[in-house]
mmCIF file of C-alpha atoms in Angstrom:
data_model
loop_
_atom_site.group_PDB
_atom_site.id
_atom_site.type_symbol
_atom_site.label_atom_id
_atom_site.label_comp_id
_atom_site.label_asym_id
_atom_site.label_seq_id
_atom_site.Cartn_x
_atom_site.Cartn_y
_atom_site.Cartn_z
ATOM 1 C CA MET A 1 10.959 17.078 -22.644
ATOM 2 C CA SER A 2 9.957 13.139 -23.402
ATOM 3 C CA SER A 3 7.791 11.144 -21.327
ATOM 4 C CA ILE A 4 8.321 7.972 -19.784
ATOM 5 C CA LYS A 5 5.552 5.161 -20.556
ATOM 6 C CA VAL A 6 4.852 1.716 -19.293
ATOM 7 C CA PRO A 7 6.419 -0.559 -21.609
ATOM 8 C CA PRO A 8 4.701 -3.678 -23.116
ATOM 9 C CA LEU A 9 4.954 -6.249 -20.150
ATOM 10 C CA GLY A 10 4.522 -9.972 -21.834
ATOM 11 C CA GLU A 11 2.405 -12.247 -22.560
ATOM 12 C CA SER A 12 -1.503 -11.511 -21.574
ATOM 13 C CA ILE A 13 -0.436 -9.037 -19.182
ATOM 14 C CA VAL A 14 -2.070 -5.646 -19.209
ATOM 15 C CA GLU A 15 -1.654 -3.768 -15.516
ATOM 16 C CA ALA A 16 1.166 -3.574 -13.563
ATOM 17 C CA THR A 17 1.988 -1.883 -9.618
ATOM 18 C CA VAL A 18 4.535 0.528 -9.184
ATOM 19 C CA SER A 19 6.750 -1.344 -6.931
ATOM 20 C CA ARG A 20 9.704 1.242 -6.246
ATOM 21 C CA TRP A 21 11.173 4.681 -7.948
ATOM 22 C CA LEU A 22 14.675 4.342 -8.269
ATOM 23 C CA LYS A 23 14.908 8.142 -8.983
ATOM 24 C CA LYS A 24 13.850 11.130 -7.435
ATOM 25 C CA GLU A 25 12.401 14.164 -8.998
ATOM 26 C CA GLY A 26 15.669 16.300 -10.192
ATOM 27 C CA ASP A 27 17.890 13.458 -10.577
ATOM 28 C CA VAL A 28 19.929 13.445 -13.635
ATOM 29 C CA VAL A 29 19.905 10.013 -15.649
ATOM 30 C CA ALA A 30 21.810 8.615 -18.772
ATOM 31 C CA VAL A 31 20.604 6.676 -20.821
ATOM 32 C CA GLY A 32 19.715 2.836 -19.778
ATOM 33 C CA ASP A 33 19.427 3.865 -16.047
ATOM 34 C CA SER A 34 16.788 2.274 -14.157
ATOM 35 C CA LEU A 35 14.124 4.663 -13.131
ATOM 36 C CA VAL A 36 11.281 2.538 -11.872
ATOM 37 C CA GLU A 37 10.108 -1.066 -11.176
ATOM 38 C CA LEU A 38 6.838 -2.364 -11.699
ATOM 39 C CA GLU A 39 5.230 -5.537 -10.577
ATOM 40 C CA THR A 40 3.271 -7.566 -12.452
ATOM 41 C CA ASP A 41 1.380 -10.735 -11.422
ATOM 42 C CA LYS A 42 4.399 -12.665 -12.480
ATOM 43 C CA ILE A 43 7.665 -10.715 -13.058
ATOM 44 C CA ILE A 44 9.315 -7.405 -11.486
ATOM 45 C CA VAL A 45 9.906 -5.100 -14.873
ATOM 46 C CA GLU A 46 12.717 -2.473 -14.833
ATOM 47 C CA VAL A 47 11.615 0.925 -16.743
ATOM 48 C CA PRO A 48 14.861 2.441 -18.295
ATOM 49 C CA ALA A 49 15.520 5.863 -19.236
ATOM 50 C CA LEU A 50 15.609 6.307 -23.018
ATOM 51 C CA GLU A 51 17.677 9.458 -23.086
ATOM 52 C CA ALA A 52 19.691 11.292 -20.830
ATOM 53 C CA GLY A 53 18.556 14.023 -18.871
ATOM 54 C CA THR A 54 16.839 15.180 -15.601
ATOM 55 C CA LEU A 55 13.465 13.429 -14.072
ATOM 56 C CA THR A 56 11.443 16.046 -13.985
ATOM 57 C CA SER A 57 8.062 14.555 -12.931
ATOM 58 C CA ARG A 58 6.749 11.253 -11.297
ATOM 59 C CA ALA A 59 2.979 11.282 -12.408
ATOM 60 C CA LYS A 60 2.342 7.765 -10.547
ATOM 61 C CA GLY A 61 3.062 6.871 -7.262
ATOM 62 C CA GLU A 62 4.290 3.758 -5.625
ATOM 63 C CA GLY A 63 1.779 1.655 -5.251
ATOM 64 C CA ASP A 64 -0.464 2.911 -8.031
ATOM 65 C CA VAL A 65 -2.159 0.429 -10.809
ATOM 66 C CA VAL A 66 -0.808 1.408 -14.348
ATOM 67 C CA ALA A 67 -1.477 0.293 -17.412
ATOM 68 C CA VAL A 68 0.802 -0.493 -20.705
ATOM 69 C CA GLY A 69 1.548 2.991 -22.265
ATOM 70 C CA ASP A 70 0.511 4.900 -19.468
ATOM 71 C CA ALA A 71 2.617 7.851 -18.563
ATOM 72 C CA LEU A 72 4.762 7.320 -15.355
ATOM 73 C CA GLY A 73 6.467 10.736 -15.672
ATOM 74 C CA GLU A 74 8.842 13.187 -17.569
ATOM 75 C CA ILE A 75 12.612 13.546 -18.523
ATOM 76 C CA ALA A 76 13.858 16.972 -19.585
ATOM 77 C CA ALA A 77 16.580 16.322 -22.269
ATOM 78 C CA GLY A 78 19.782 18.600 -21.351
ATOM 79 C CA ALA A 79 23.429 18.962 -21.451
ATOM 80 C CA ALA A 80 23.847 17.964 -17.506
ATOM 81 C CA GLY A 81 22.035 14.745 -18.578
ATOM 82 C CA ALA A 82 23.621 14.131 -22.165
ATOM 83 C CA SER A 83 27.141 15.135 -21.057
ATOM 84 C CA PRO A 84 27.502 14.814 -17.517
ATOM 85 C CA ALA A 85 31.168 15.739 -17.802
ATOM 86 C CA ALA A 86 30.154 19.185 -18.425
ATOM 87 C CA ALA A 87 28.622 19.631 -14.883
ATOM 88 C CA ASN A 88 32.261 19.150 -13.528
ATOM 89 C CA SER A 89 34.032 21.526 -15.533
ATOM 90 C CA GLY A 90 37.081 22.558 -13.978
ATOM 91 C CA THR A 91 37.449 19.420 -12.333
ATOM 92 C CA PRO A 92 38.541 17.058 -15.074
ATOM 93 C CA ASP A 93 39.373 14.677 -13.253
ATOM 94 C CA ALA A 94 35.881 14.286 -11.293
ATOM 95 C CA PRO A 95 33.640 11.179 -12.093
ATOM 96 C CA LYS A 96 30.854 11.700 -14.394
ATOM 97 C CA ALA A 97 27.571 12.588 -12.736
ATOM 98 C CA ASP A 98 26.487 9.060 -13.362
ATOM 99 C CA ALA A 99 29.292 7.087 -13.720
ATOM 100 C CA PRO A 100 29.260 4.309 -10.999
ATOM 101 C CA VAL A 101 32.892 4.508 -9.287
ATOM 102 C CA ALA A 102 34.552 2.222 -6.676
ATOM 103 C CA ALA A 103 34.000 2.529 -2.975
ATOM 104 C CA SER A 104 36.495 3.436 -1.045
ATOM 105 C CA GLY A 105 38.131 0.265 0.651
ATOM 106 C CA ALA A 106 35.955 -1.749 -1.568
ATOM 107 C CA ALA A 107 37.171 -1.957 -5.242
ATOM 108 C CA GLU A 108 34.752 -4.368 -6.586
ATOM 109 C CA THR A 109 31.728 -2.017 -5.318
ATOM 110 C CA LYS A 110 30.358 -0.022 -8.102
ATOM 111 C CA VAL A 111 28.632 3.053 -6.453
ATOM 112 C CA SER A 112 27.103 6.060 -8.418
ATOM 113 C CA PRO A 113 28.161 9.445 -7.156
ATOM 114 C CA ALA A 114 24.855 10.283 -5.714
ATOM 115 C CA ALA A 115 25.003 7.537 -3.773
ATOM 116 C CA ALA A 116 28.671 8.181 -2.186
ATOM 117 C CA ARG A 117 27.336 11.528 -1.444
ATOM 118 C CA ALA A 118 24.483 10.255 0.438
ATOM 119 C CA ALA A 119 26.400 7.684 2.183
ATOM 120 C CA ALA A 120 29.140 10.121 3.424
ATOM 121 C CA GLU A 121 26.208 12.269 4.841
ATOM 122 C CA SER A 122 24.306 9.205 6.148
ATOM 123 C CA GLY A 123 27.726 7.920 7.959
ATOM 124 C CA LEU A 124 27.314 4.420 5.957
ATOM 125 C CA ASN A 125 29.909 2.276 3.738
ATOM 126 C CA PRO A 126 29.048 2.161 0.714
ATOM 127 C CA ALA A 127 30.477 -1.132 0.310
ATOM 128 C CA ASP A 128 27.854 -2.482 2.750
ATOM 129 C CA VAL A 129 25.017 -1.507 0.880
ATOM 130 C CA PRO A 130 23.788 -3.907 -1.493
ATOM 131 C CA GLY A 131 23.233 -2.920 -4.720
ATOM 132 C CA THR A 132 20.046 -3.318 -6.923
ATOM 133 C CA GLY A 133 21.407 -1.442 -10.235
ATOM 134 C CA ARG A 134 21.914 -2.662 -13.356
ATOM 135 C CA GLY A 135 25.705 -4.848 -12.543
ATOM 136 C CA GLY A 136 24.893 -4.860 -9.038
ATOM 137 C CA VAL A 137 25.682 -0.458 -8.983
ATOM 138 C CA VAL A 138 25.057 0.950 -5.525
ATOM 139 C CA SER A 139 22.230 3.708 -6.288
ATOM 140 C CA LYS A 140 21.288 6.714 -3.983
ATOM 141 C CA ALA A 141 17.931 5.094 -3.660
ATOM 142 C CA ASP A 142 19.820 1.413 -1.961
ATOM 143 C CA VAL A 143 21.523 4.049 0.021
ATOM 144 C CA MET A 144 18.630 6.060 1.395
ATOM 145 C CA ALA A 145 16.929 2.619 2.195
ATOM 146 C CA ALA A 146 19.850 1.383 4.035
ATOM 147 C CA ALA A 147 20.131 4.690 5.965
ATOM 148 C CA SER A 148 16.141 4.508 6.966
ATOM 149 C CA ALA A 149 16.427 0.643 7.931
ATOM 150 C CA PRO A 150 16.266 -0.309 11.547
ATOM 151 C CA ALA A 151 19.623 -1.968 12.909
ATOM 152 C CA ALA A 152 19.878 -5.769 12.499
ATOM 153 C CA THR A 153 19.621 -7.443 15.485
ATOM 154 C CA PRO A 154 20.144 -11.012 16.099
ATOM 155 C CA LYS A 155 16.991 -13.522 15.531
ATOM 156 C CA ALA A 156 16.452 -17.147 16.007
ATOM 157 C CA SER A 157 16.086 -19.151 12.521
ATOM 158 C CA THR A 158 12.881 -19.353 10.663
ATOM 159 C CA PRO A 159 11.563 -21.070 8.134
ATOM 160 C CA GLN A 160 11.024 -19.148 4.810
ATOM 161 C CA ALA A 161 7.398 -17.509 5.124
ATOM 162 C CA PHE A 162 5.101 -17.875 1.919
ATOM 163 C CA ALA A 163 4.595 -14.054 2.126
ATOM 164 C CA ALA A 164 6.216 -10.704 3.455
ATOM 165 C CA PRO A 165 5.695 -10.059 7.379
ATOM 166 C CA LEU A 166 2.699 -8.055 8.080
ATOM 167 C CA PRO A 167 3.342 -4.397 8.167
ATOM 168 C CA ALA A 168 3.689 -2.578 11.703
ATOM 169 C CA PRO A 169 0.940 -0.576 13.235
ATOM 170 C CA ALA A 170 0.903 3.044 12.353
ATOM 171 C CA ASP A 171 1.022 3.552 16.059
ATOM 172 C CA ALA A 172 0.790 2.003 19.422
ATOM 173 C CA SER A 173 -3.015 2.047 19.674
ATOM 174 C CA SER A 174 -3.620 1.098 16.032
ATOM 175 C CA ARG A 175 -5.504 -2.451 16.522
ATOM 176 C CA GLU A 176 -5.881 -2.860 12.653
ATOM 177 C CA THR A 177 -3.572 -2.081 9.603
ATOM 178 C CA ARG A 178 -4.716 -2.097 5.878
ATOM 179 C CA GLU A 179 -2.653 -2.532 2.875
ATOM 180 C CA LYS A 180 -3.724 -2.305 -0.705
ATOM 181 C CA MET A 181 -2.905 -5.375 -2.487
ATOM 182 C CA SER A 182 -0.155 -5.951 -4.937
ATOM 183 C CA THR A 183 -0.944 -6.457 -8.431
ATOM 184 C CA ARG A 184 0.800 -9.867 -7.966
ATOM 185 C CA ARG A 185 -1.096 -10.737 -4.848
ATOM 186 C CA LYS A 186 -4.554 -9.865 -6.544
ATOM 187 C CA ARG A 187 -3.382 -11.919 -9.433
ATOM 188 C CA ILE A 188 -2.907 -14.787 -7.335
ATOM 189 C CA ALA A 189 -6.170 -14.959 -5.436
ATOM 190 C CA GLU A 190 -8.015 -14.475 -8.723
ATOM 191 C CA ASN A 191 -6.271 -17.377 -10.239
ATOM 192 C CA LEU A 192 -6.629 -19.462 -7.381
ATOM 193 C CA LEU A 193 -10.322 -18.829 -7.344
ATOM 194 C CA HIS A 194 -10.447 -19.537 -10.953
ATOM 195 C CA SER A 195 -9.248 -22.850 -10.626
ATOM 196 C CA GLN A 196 -11.481 -23.994 -7.753
ATOM 197 C CA GLN A 197 -14.346 -22.729 -9.972
ATOM 198 C CA ALA A 198 -13.427 -23.975 -13.481
ATOM 199 C CA THR A 199 -12.237 -27.350 -12.259
ATOM 200 C CA ALA A 200 -13.823 -30.628 -10.666
ATOM 201 C CA HIS A 201 -11.273 -30.379 -8.048
ATOM 202 C CA LEU A 202 -10.400 -33.551 -6.100
ATOM 203 C CA THR A 203 -7.135 -35.028 -3.841
ATOM 204 C CA THR A 204 -6.102 -38.069 -3.454
ATOM 205 C CA PHE A 205 -3.333 -39.268 -0.936
ATOM 206 C CA ASN A 206 -0.476 -41.833 -0.673
ATOM 207 C CA GLU A 207 2.420 -42.250 1.728
ATOM 208 C CA ILE A 208 6.011 -42.968 0.397
ATOM 209 C CA ASP A 209 8.865 -44.640 2.542
ATOM 210 C CA MET A 210 11.857 -42.766 1.931
ATOM 211 C CA THR A 211 14.341 -44.979 3.573
ATOM 212 C CA ALA A 212 15.763 -45.754 0.078
ATOM 213 C CA ILE A 213 16.100 -42.542 -1.683
ATOM 214 C CA SER A 214 17.324 -40.618 1.658
ATOM 215 C CA ALA A 215 20.255 -43.439 1.542
ATOM 216 C CA LEU A 216 21.005 -42.444 -2.068
ATOM 217 C CA ARG A 217 21.053 -39.157 -1.464
ATOM 218 C CA GLU A 218 23.075 -39.147 1.436
ATOM 219 C CA ARG A 219 25.537 -41.313 -0.655
ATOM 220 C CA LEU A 220 25.724 -38.936 -3.958
ATOM 221 C CA LYS A 221 25.410 -35.242 -2.164
ATOM 222 C CA ASP A 222 29.005 -34.653 -1.195
ATOM 223 C CA ARG A 223 30.117 -35.806 -4.649
ATOM 224 C CA VAL A 224 27.363 -34.462 -6.584
ATOM 225 C CA GLU A 225 28.365 -30.821 -4.893
ATOM 226 C CA LYS A 226 31.833 -31.049 -5.352
ATOM 227 C CA GLU A 227 31.306 -32.238 -9.052
ATOM 228 C CA GLN A 228 28.545 -30.440 -10.233
ATOM 229 C CA GLY A 229 28.275 -27.732 -7.842
ATOM 230 C CA VAL A 230 24.506 -28.527 -6.743
ATOM 231 C CA LYS A 231 23.150 -29.549 -3.716
ATOM 232 C CA LEU A 232 21.258 -32.566 -4.250
ATOM 233 C CA SER A 233 17.934 -32.401 -2.247
ATOM 234 C CA PHE A 234 14.969 -34.571 -2.911
ATOM 235 C CA MET A 235 12.901 -32.141 -5.110
ATOM 236 C CA PRO A 236 15.092 -33.262 -8.395
ATOM 237 C CA PHE A 237 14.163 -37.032 -7.677
ATOM 238 C CA PHE A 238 10.628 -36.133 -7.122
ATOM 239 C CA ALA A 239 10.457 -34.385 -10.564
ATOM 240 C CA LYS A 240 11.998 -37.401 -11.979
ATOM 241 C CA ALA A 241 9.488 -39.312 -10.868
ATOM 242 C CA ALA A 242 6.530 -37.328 -11.779
ATOM 243 C CA SER A 243 8.059 -36.929 -15.276
ATOM 244 C CA LEU A 244 7.899 -40.634 -15.647
ATOM 245 C CA ALA A 245 4.639 -41.331 -13.977
ATOM 246 C CA LEU A 246 3.238 -38.188 -16.765
ATOM 247 C CA LYS A 247 4.687 -40.328 -19.076
ATOM 248 C CA ALA A 248 2.469 -43.615 -18.259
ATOM 249 C CA TYR A 249 -0.334 -41.534 -17.317
ATOM 250 C CA PRO A 250 -0.370 -38.706 -19.626
ATOM 251 C CA MET A 251 -3.766 -37.409 -18.734
ATOM 252 C CA VAL A 252 -2.379 -35.843 -15.907
ATOM 253 C CA ASN A 253 -0.383 -33.946 -18.155
ATOM 254 C CA ALA A 254 -2.826 -32.523 -20.662
ATOM 255 C CA GLN A 255 -5.064 -29.370 -20.630
ATOM 256 C CA ILE A 256 -8.826 -28.945 -21.650
ATOM 257 C CA ASP A 257 -9.274 -26.302 -24.348
ATOM 258 C CA GLY A 258 -13.384 -25.557 -24.628
ATOM 259 C CA ASP A 259 -14.306 -29.590 -25.427
ATOM 260 C CA THR A 260 -10.877 -30.457 -26.549
ATOM 261 C CA ILE A 261 -8.190 -32.287 -24.930
ATOM 262 C CA VAL A 262 -4.624 -31.561 -25.336
ATOM 263 C CA TYR A 263 -1.707 -34.226 -24.516
ATOM 264 C CA LYS A 264 1.426 -32.483 -23.985
ATOM 265 C CA HIS A 265 4.204 -34.833 -25.359
ATOM 266 C CA TYR A 266 7.044 -33.051 -22.862
ATOM 267 C CA VAL A 267 6.817 -31.886 -19.734
ATOM 268 C CA ASN A 268 7.462 -28.608 -18.760
ATOM 269 C CA MET A 269 7.513 -29.261 -14.898
ATOM 270 C CA GLY A 270 6.289 -26.419 -12.611
ATOM 271 C CA ILE A 271 8.354 -25.603 -8.830
ATOM 272 C CA ALA A 272 6.521 -23.693 -6.590
ATOM 273 C CA VAL A 273 8.574 -21.164 -5.081
ATOM 274 C CA ALA A 274 8.158 -18.869 -1.993
ATOM 275 C CA SER A 275 9.289 -15.575 -2.357
ATOM 276 C CA ASP A 276 8.742 -12.439 -0.231
ATOM 277 C CA ALA A 277 6.579 -10.882 -3.348
ATOM 278 C CA GLY A 278 4.438 -14.266 -2.787
ATOM 279 C CA LEU A 279 4.122 -17.543 -4.555
ATOM 280 C CA VAL A 280 5.616 -18.089 -7.974
ATOM 281 C CA VAL A 281 5.836 -21.285 -10.456
ATOM 282 C CA PRO A 282 8.501 -20.965 -12.463
ATOM 283 C CA ASN A 283 8.896 -24.367 -14.770
ATOM 284 C CA VAL A 284 12.037 -26.433 -15.728
ATOM 285 C CA LYS A 285 11.389 -26.720 -19.644
ATOM 286 C CA ASP A 286 11.643 -30.452 -21.101
ATOM 287 C CA CYS A 287 12.247 -32.066 -17.259
ATOM 288 C CA ASP A 288 11.653 -35.340 -18.668
ATOM 289 C CA GLN A 289 14.656 -35.690 -21.039
ATOM 290 C CA LYS A 290 16.780 -34.772 -18.484
ATOM 291 C CA SER A 291 19.047 -36.285 -15.598
ATOM 292 C CA VAL A 292 18.517 -35.827 -11.763
ATOM 293 C CA VAL A 293 21.273 -33.839 -11.336
ATOM 294 C CA GLN A 294 20.550 -31.537 -14.535
ATOM 295 C CA ILE A 295 17.052 -31.175 -13.215
ATOM 296 C CA GLY A 296 18.560 -30.100 -9.994
ATOM 297 C CA LYS A 297 20.778 -27.406 -11.560
ATOM 298 C CA ASP A 298 17.716 -26.141 -13.537
ATOM 299 C CA ILE A 299 15.293 -26.016 -10.497
ATOM 300 C CA SER A 300 18.378 -24.077 -8.082
ATOM 301 C CA ALA A 301 18.750 -21.485 -11.084
ATOM 302 C CA VAL A 302 15.059 -20.911 -11.287
ATOM 303 C CA ALA A 303 14.735 -20.632 -7.554
ATOM 304 C CA LYS A 304 17.318 -17.947 -6.963
ATOM 305 C CA ARG A 305 15.782 -16.067 -10.117
ATOM 306 C CA ALA A 306 12.786 -16.339 -8.315
ATOM 307 C CA ARG A 307 13.936 -15.195 -4.700
ATOM 308 C CA ASP A 308 16.129 -12.140 -6.276
ATOM 309 C CA GLY A 309 12.902 -11.301 -8.478
ATOM 310 C CA LYS A 310 14.571 -12.015 -11.579
ATOM 311 C CA LEU A 311 12.151 -14.422 -13.459
ATOM 312 C CA SER A 312 11.789 -14.046 -17.320
ATOM 313 C CA MET A 313 8.442 -14.616 -18.880
ATOM 314 C CA ASP A 314 9.795 -17.437 -20.472
ATOM 315 C CA ASP A 315 10.548 -19.096 -16.873
ATOM 316 C CA LEU A 316 6.669 -18.547 -15.979
ATOM 317 C CA THR A 317 4.880 -19.460 -19.036
ATOM 318 C CA GLY A 318 4.141 -23.190 -20.646
ATOM 319 C CA GLY A 319 4.037 -25.311 -17.756
ATOM 320 C CA THR A 320 2.444 -28.720 -18.006
ATOM 321 C CA PHE A 321 2.387 -29.939 -14.131
ATOM 322 C CA THR A 322 3.416 -28.374 -10.896
ATOM 323 C CA ILE A 323 4.709 -29.679 -7.622
ATOM 324 C CA THR A 324 4.769 -27.759 -4.357
ATOM 325 C CA ASN A 325 6.434 -28.759 -1.377
ATOM 326 C CA GLY A 326 5.041 -27.487 1.877
ATOM 327 C CA GLY A 327 7.243 -30.238 3.442
ATOM 328 C CA VAL A 328 9.522 -27.367 3.962
ATOM 329 C CA PHE A 329 7.908 -25.537 6.311
ATOM 330 C CA GLY A 330 6.471 -28.472 8.395
ATOM 331 C CA SER A 331 3.511 -29.031 6.499
ATOM 332 C CA LEU A 332 2.795 -32.956 7.061
ATOM 333 C CA ILE A 333 -0.443 -32.974 5.018
ATOM 334 C CA SER A 334 -2.401 -30.648 2.639
ATOM 335 C CA THR A 335 -4.336 -30.382 -0.586
ATOM 336 C CA PRO A 336 -2.791 -28.469 -2.864
ATOM 337 C CA ILE A 337 -4.978 -26.028 -5.629
ATOM 338 C CA ILE A 338 -4.287 -26.823 -9.112
ATOM 339 C CA ASN A 339 -2.415 -24.239 -11.483
ATOM 340 C CA TYR A 340 -5.095 -23.674 -14.122
ATOM 341 C CA PRO A 341 -5.065 -24.350 -17.040
ATOM 342 C CA GLN A 342 -2.742 -27.341 -15.958
ATOM 343 C CA VAL A 343 -5.214 -30.208 -14.667
ATOM 344 C CA GLY A 344 -2.861 -31.797 -11.767
ATOM 345 C CA ILE A 345 -0.445 -30.809 -8.952
ATOM 346 C CA LEU A 346 1.636 -32.577 -6.904
ATOM 347 C CA GLY A 347 2.045 -31.701 -2.848
ATOM 348 C CA LEU A 348 5.045 -32.855 -1.389
ATOM 349 C CA HIS A 349 5.051 -32.899 2.892
ATOM 350 C CA LYS A 350 7.322 -32.920 5.659
ATOM 351 C CA THR A 351 9.091 -36.733 5.998
ATOM 352 C CA GLN A 352 8.696 -37.717 9.343
ATOM 353 C CA ASP A 353 9.697 -41.163 11.382
ATOM 354 C CA ARG A 354 6.267 -43.582 11.869
ATOM 355 C CA PRO A 355 5.801 -46.604 12.913
ATOM 356 C CA VAL A 356 4.971 -49.142 9.719
ATOM 357 C CA ALA A 357 4.557 -52.760 9.097
ATOM 358 C CA ILE A 358 7.344 -54.248 7.485
ATOM 359 C CA ASP A 359 6.945 -58.036 6.570
ATOM 360 C CA GLY A 360 4.951 -58.497 9.530
ATOM 361 C CA ALA A 361 7.013 -56.510 11.895
ATOM 362 C CA VAL A 362 7.205 -53.173 13.154
ATOM 363 C CA GLU A 363 9.594 -50.805 11.989
ATOM 364 C CA ILE A 364 10.531 -46.908 12.448
ATOM 365 C CA ARG A 365 10.601 -45.538 8.885
ATOM 366 C CA PRO A 366 10.912 -42.099 7.603
ATOM 367 C CA MET A 367 7.604 -41.315 5.880
ATOM 368 C CA MET A 368 6.210 -38.806 3.686
ATOM 369 C CA TYR A 369 2.449 -38.217 2.579
ATOM 370 C CA VAL A 370 2.265 -37.022 -1.015
ATOM 371 C CA ALA A 371 -0.871 -35.614 -2.479
ATOM 372 C CA LEU A 372 -2.281 -35.512 -6.041
ATOM 373 C CA SER A 373 -4.866 -32.547 -6.725
ATOM 374 C CA TYR A 374 -6.641 -33.255 -10.177
ATOM 375 C CA ASP A 375 -9.061 -32.083 -12.277
ATOM 376 C CA HIS A 376 -11.720 -34.373 -12.326
ATOM 377 C CA ARG A 377 -13.304 -33.811 -15.884
ATOM 378 C CA ILE A 378 -10.576 -35.819 -17.650
ATOM 379 C CA ILE A 379 -8.508 -37.527 -14.721
ATOM 380 C CA ASP A 380 -10.441 -40.690 -13.657
ATOM 381 C CA GLY A 381 -9.833 -41.994 -9.920
ATOM 382 C CA GLN A 382 -7.936 -44.859 -11.127
ATOM 383 C CA GLN A 383 -5.495 -42.732 -13.248
ATOM 384 C CA ALA A 384 -4.604 -40.285 -9.948
ATOM 385 C CA VAL A 385 -4.229 -43.332 -7.912
ATOM 386 C CA LEU A 386 -2.262 -45.400 -10.319
ATOM 387 C CA PHE A 387 -0.299 -42.197 -10.758
ATOM 388 C CA LEU A 388 0.522 -41.509 -7.400
ATOM 389 C CA VAL A 389 1.234 -45.377 -6.997
ATOM 390 C CA ARG A 390 4.163 -45.024 -9.758
ATOM 391 C CA ILE A 391 5.769 -42.368 -8.102
ATOM 392 C CA LYS A 392 5.692 -44.041 -4.913
ATOM 393 C CA GLU A 393 7.245 -47.372 -6.494
ATOM 394 C CA LEU A 394 9.696 -45.054 -8.198
ATOM 395 C CA MET A 395 10.693 -43.081 -5.298
ATOM 396 C CA GLU A 396 10.819 -46.317 -3.149
ATOM 397 C CA ASP A 397 13.272 -48.059 -5.631
ATOM 398 C CA PRO A 398 14.972 -45.131 -7.169
ATOM 399 C CA ALA A 399 17.092 -47.389 -9.081
ATOM 400 C CA ALA A 400 14.239 -48.120 -11.469
ATOM 401 C CA MET A 401 14.718 -44.566 -12.998
ATOM 402 C CA LEU A 402 17.488 -45.457 -14.400
ATOM 403 C CA VAL A 403 15.938 -47.916 -16.504
ATOM 404 C CA TYR A 404 13.559 -45.422 -18.468
#
């Protein structure tokens, strides 16, 4: 009998929430099978089986908070787990109990035998079930989740939300629903509150005429997507402009350590990404050393990992400055909260046609409000304003980015 323990979770992380059990008591498991998912404030951690056998108990339930080293359950080693083929003696051609097999009609879909049986009992085609196991294997838990999910109904396209929808009421007469905060949501709340309390928080605003950058993006986006395989959005242009502005005003890229100011001679650009589990801020390493296209590739990669719950600790640590884009959800103006211990965050917003004065005449231009929230303890108002002005200059004359 061996104990399943909460593994080390990463830098400064001491607890997690049991997010989802992938195996049930009595299930036969092989070495390396994912048993349970743990959600920290930063990433989802899969706990694998360290030996083959049968899962005999689950000591913690979904939603329980656990600490590093806590016992999650127990595995009983045995012939069934160590040698699944033995369980199928007399049927030498049968698949091993834990080896994934191809689903009928979809040779590329890997399905565990338990999942195949559950799919047959539920009347589901396993090829239609998204696999969450290692390598995309469809597990029994995936099939059971698909079987219990309500039938999909057509609905209007809506922007991605910052958090998962509220749970449905327990019954029709219920007027309130209570749900325990996940570890990630609690930590997000703590960090935001700490940022407000630990910094001299101030925000300054400017607006950017997006005419030139929109024309450049429109001219290049098809070619970049065809040659580089990346959809060219405005975000990598802003990341490049911000990197250059941080070089001009290094205090905005600094950090306070006690009574010392630590200047960062590199830019690890944090990009706020909305996911079902909440807002996360992975960062693009050495953003100041990269081209706009390479920044776009890196942003796409970390954003996908964030939405898929596959971020690593390296993705989430070491950031020096952050950009958040509420404009994709329709926000016209906001005051973003500093991603502590950083000292500055740039907020982007919706591009909207507005009348502006150009050389004494009124013209309709695509305009965007931008906001810089900063720690006034080390960043003076003049530096903050000039930093935003520099970003404005670069975005309104994007060719200037090429000479730096």
